[in-house]
Amino acid sequence: DAERLLWQALTRDRRFAGGFKRQTPVGRHIPDFVSFPHRIAIELVNPGEGEAIAADRASRRAWLEARDYRVLEIRAADVERDLEAELVRLAGMMEQSA
């Protein structure tokens, strides 16, 4: 399960220690993961998701970006295939906010 794998990595990897919360409200939205200090939200994109789910995610992204959050969409399959590559991408995003 991609969400579980990513959460374990975020809690164990020193680059992200204590920086992310899981399923935490940001306004009226609940991204999969959020870092308030870095203003980054992570959204997992599941294979075969329907149009309604994709539209909801797009709406959530627009709302978050309007409030100065950066949104990183990660395909679940990419987490399962190459977790480290996704963590490197996230770390790069965090460095931009430092």
C-alpha atoms as an extended CHARMM CRD file, in Angstrom:
* protein
*
        98  EXT
         1         1  ASP       CA              0.0000000000        0.0000000000        0.0000000000  PROA      1               0.0000000000
         2         2  ALA       CA              1.6200000000        3.2060000000       -1.2410000000  PROA      2               0.0000000000
         3         3  GLU       CA              0.2310000000        5.4600000000        1.4790000000  PROA      3               0.0000000000
         4         4  ARG       CA              1.6100000000        3.2310000000        4.2260000000  PROA      4               0.0000000000
         5         5  LEU       CA              5.0180000000        2.9500000000        2.5000000000  PROA      5               0.0000000000
         6         6  LEU       CA              5.2870000000        6.6960000000        2.0490000000  PROA      6               0.0000000000
         7         7  TRP       CA              4.2070000000        7.4180000000        5.6210000000  PROA      7               0.0000000000
         8         8  GLN       CA              6.8020000000        4.9970000000        7.0190000000  PROA      8               0.0000000000
         9         9  ALA       CA              9.4870000000        6.6760000000        4.9340000000  PROA      9               0.0000000000
        10        10  LEU       CA              8.4320000000       10.1540000000        6.0460000000  PROA      10              0.0000000000
        11        11  THR       CA              8.5710000000        9.1630000000        9.7100000000  PROA      11              0.0000000000
        12        12  ARG       CA             11.8760000000        7.2650000000        9.4970000000  PROA      12              0.0000000000
        13        13  ASP       CA             13.9450000000        9.3400000000        7.0940000000  PROA      13              0.0000000000
        14        14  ARG       CA             15.9280000000       12.1200000000        8.7930000000  PROA      14              0.0000000000
        15        15  ARG       CA             15.2920000000       14.4730000000        5.8640000000  PROA      15              0.0000000000
        16        16  PHE       CA             11.6330000000       14.5840000000        6.8290000000  PROA      16              0.0000000000
        17        17  ALA       CA             11.7400000000       13.9150000000       10.5980000000  PROA      17              0.0000000000
        18        18  GLY       CA              8.6610000000       15.3640000000       12.2380000000  PROA      18              0.0000000000
        19        19  GLY       CA              7.9460000000       17.5390000000        9.2360000000  PROA      19              0.0000000000
        20        20  PHE       CA              4.8100000000       15.8360000000        7.9150000000  PROA      20              0.0000000000
        21        21  LYS       CA              1.3920000000       14.9460000000        9.2470000000  PROA      21              0.0000000000
        22        22  ARG       CA             -0.9100000000       12.3320000000        7.7520000000  PROA      22              0.0000000000
        23        23  GLN       CA             -4.5600000000       12.9900000000        6.8530000000  PROA      23              0.0000000000
        24        24  THR       CA             -4.5980000000       16.3370000000        8.6890000000  PROA      24              0.0000000000
        25        25  PRO       CA             -7.1220000000       19.0480000000        7.8160000000  PROA      25              0.0000000000
        26        26  VAL       CA             -5.9020000000       22.1390000000        6.0130000000  PROA      26              0.0000000000
        27        27  GLY       CA             -8.9220000000       24.3760000000        5.9900000000  PROA      27              0.0000000000
        28        28  ARG       CA            -11.7820000000       22.2730000000        4.6610000000  PROA      28              0.0000000000
        29        29  HSD       CA             -9.4550000000       19.8840000000        2.8130000000  PROA      29              0.0000000000
        30        30  ILE       CA             -7.5240000000       16.8260000000        3.9810000000  PROA      30              0.0000000000
        31        31  PRO       CA             -4.4530000000       16.0900000000        1.8570000000  PROA      31              0.0000000000
        32        32  ASP       CA             -2.7830000000       12.6990000000        2.2290000000  PROA      32              0.0000000000
        33        33  PHE       CA              0.2300000000       14.3430000000        3.8840000000  PROA      33              0.0000000000
        34        34  VAL       CA              1.0380000000       17.9280000000        4.7890000000  PROA      34              0.0000000000
        35        35  SER       CA              4.0260000000       19.8640000000        6.0900000000  PROA      35              0.0000000000
        36        36  PHE       CA              2.9140000000       23.1040000000        7.6780000000  PROA      36              0.0000000000
        37        37  PRO       CA              6.4560000000       24.4880000000        8.1400000000  PROA      37              0.0000000000
        38        38  HSD       CA              7.3010000000       23.8960000000        4.4510000000  PROA      38              0.0000000000
        39        39  ARG       CA              3.7460000000       24.5350000000        3.1730000000  PROA      39              0.0000000000
        40        40  ILE       CA              3.8260000000       21.3510000000        1.1120000000  PROA      40              0.0000000000
        41        41  ALA       CA              0.8850000000       19.0120000000        0.5810000000  PROA      41              0.0000000000
        42        42  ILE       CA              1.3440000000       15.5400000000       -0.8740000000  PROA      42              0.0000000000
        43        43  GLU       CA             -1.4720000000       13.9220000000       -2.8090000000  PROA      43              0.0000000000
        44        44  LEU       CA             -1.2700000000       10.2680000000       -3.8230000000  PROA      44              0.0000000000
        45        45  VAL       CA             -2.8010000000        9.4950000000       -7.2050000000  PROA      45              0.0000000000
        46        46  ASN       CA             -4.2490000000        6.0140000000       -7.3340000000  PROA      46              0.0000000000
        47        47  PRO       CA             -4.4170000000        4.0150000000      -10.5540000000  PROA      47              0.0000000000
        48        48  GLY       CA             -7.7440000000        4.0150000000      -12.2880000000  PROA      48              0.0000000000
        49        49  GLU       CA             -9.2830000000        6.7860000000      -10.2290000000  PROA      49              0.0000000000
        50        50  GLY       CA            -12.4950000000        8.1600000000      -11.6680000000  PROA      50              0.0000000000
        51        51  GLU       CA            -13.2090000000       11.6060000000      -13.0250000000  PROA      51              0.0000000000
        52        52  ALA       CA            -14.9820000000       12.7050000000       -9.8360000000  PROA      52              0.0000000000
        53        53  ILE       CA            -11.9530000000       11.8680000000       -7.6870000000  PROA      53              0.0000000000
        54        54  ALA       CA             -9.5870000000       13.5820000000      -10.1260000000  PROA      54              0.0000000000
        55        55  ALA       CA            -11.8140000000       16.6750000000      -10.1840000000  PROA      55              0.0000000000
        56        56  ASP       CA            -11.9200000000       16.7600000000       -6.3740000000  PROA      56              0.0000000000
        57        57  ARG       CA             -8.1270000000       16.5030000000       -6.2240000000  PROA      57              0.0000000000
        58        58  ALA       CA             -7.7780000000       19.3340000000       -8.7820000000  PROA      58              0.0000000000
        59        59  SER       CA            -10.1230000000       21.5180000000       -6.7320000000  PROA      59              0.0000000000
        60        60  ARG       CA             -8.1760000000       20.7550000000       -3.5570000000  PROA      60              0.0000000000
        61        61  ARG       CA             -4.9070000000       21.5680000000       -5.3300000000  PROA      61              0.0000000000
        62        62  ALA       CA             -6.2350000000       24.9380000000       -6.5350000000  PROA      62              0.0000000000
        63        63  TRP       CA             -7.4800000000       25.7970000000       -3.0360000000  PROA      63              0.0000000000
        64        64  LEU       CA             -4.1540000000       24.8680000000       -1.4390000000  PROA      64              0.0000000000
        65        65  GLU       CA             -2.0740000000       26.6990000000       -4.0380000000  PROA      65              0.0000000000
        66        66  ALA       CA             -4.1970000000       29.8180000000       -3.5640000000  PROA      66              0.0000000000
        67        67  ARG       CA             -3.0330000000       29.6930000000        0.0570000000  PROA      67              0.0000000000
        68        68  ASP       CA              0.6480000000       29.3700000000       -0.8300000000  PROA      68              0.0000000000
        69        69  TYR       CA              0.9430000000       25.6030000000       -0.4420000000  PROA      69              0.0000000000
        70        70  ARG       CA              2.9200000000       23.6720000000       -2.9950000000  PROA      70              0.0000000000
        71        71  VAL       CA              1.2120000000       20.4390000000       -3.9580000000  PROA      71              0.0000000000
        72        72  LEU       CA              3.2130000000       17.3720000000       -4.9290000000  PROA      72              0.0000000000
        73        73  GLU       CA              1.1700000000       14.7320000000       -6.6920000000  PROA      73              0.0000000000
        74        74  ILE       CA              2.7650000000       11.2950000000       -6.5390000000  PROA      74              0.0000000000
        75        75  ARG       CA              1.3980000000        8.2990000000       -8.3700000000  PROA      75              0.0000000000
        76        76  ALA       CA              0.9240000000        5.3480000000       -6.0320000000  PROA      76              0.0000000000
        77        77  ALA       CA              2.6560000000        3.0960000000       -8.5610000000  PROA      77              0.0000000000
        78        78  ASP       CA              5.7590000000        5.3390000000       -8.4250000000  PROA      78              0.0000000000
        79        79  VAL       CA              5.9200000000        4.9960000000       -4.6340000000  PROA      79              0.0000000000
        80        80  GLU       CA              5.7240000000        1.2350000000       -4.9420000000  PROA      80              0.0000000000
        81        81  ARG       CA              8.2120000000        1.0610000000       -7.8220000000  PROA      81              0.0000000000
        82        82  ASP       CA             10.8710000000        3.5850000000       -6.6920000000  PROA      82              0.0000000000
        83        83  LEU       CA             10.1610000000        5.1400000000       -3.3100000000  PROA      83              0.0000000000
        84        84  GLU       CA             13.6270000000        6.6720000000       -3.0250000000  PROA      84              0.0000000000
        85        85  ALA       CA             13.2190000000        8.6270000000       -6.2590000000  PROA      85              0.0000000000
        86        86  GLU       CA              9.9890000000       10.1600000000       -4.9230000000  PROA      86              0.0000000000
        87        87  LEU       CA             11.6830000000       10.9980000000       -1.6140000000  PROA      87              0.0000000000
        88        88  VAL       CA             14.5080000000       12.7400000000       -3.5010000000  PROA      88              0.0000000000
        89        89  ARG       CA             11.9290000000       14.7480000000       -5.4350000000  PROA      89              0.0000000000
        90        90  LEU       CA             10.2110000000       15.7320000000       -2.1700000000  PROA      90              0.0000000000
        91        91  ALA       CA             13.5220000000       16.6540000000       -0.5240000000  PROA      91              0.0000000000
        92        92  GLY       CA             14.3090000000       18.9150000000       -3.4760000000  PROA      92              0.0000000000
        93        93  MET       CA             10.9690000000       20.6350000000       -3.0620000000  PROA      93              0.0000000000
        94        94  MET       CA             11.6780000000       21.1610000000        0.6280000000  PROA      94              0.0000000000
        95        95  GLU       CA             15.0840000000       22.6800000000       -0.1230000000  PROA      95              0.0000000000
        96        96  GLN       CA             13.3810000000       25.2610000000       -2.3090000000  PROA      96              0.0000000000
        97        97  SER       CA             11.3790000000       26.4540000000        0.7020000000  PROA      97              0.0000000000
        98        98  ALA       CA             14.3500000000       26.6180000000        3.0640000000  PROA      98              0.0000000000
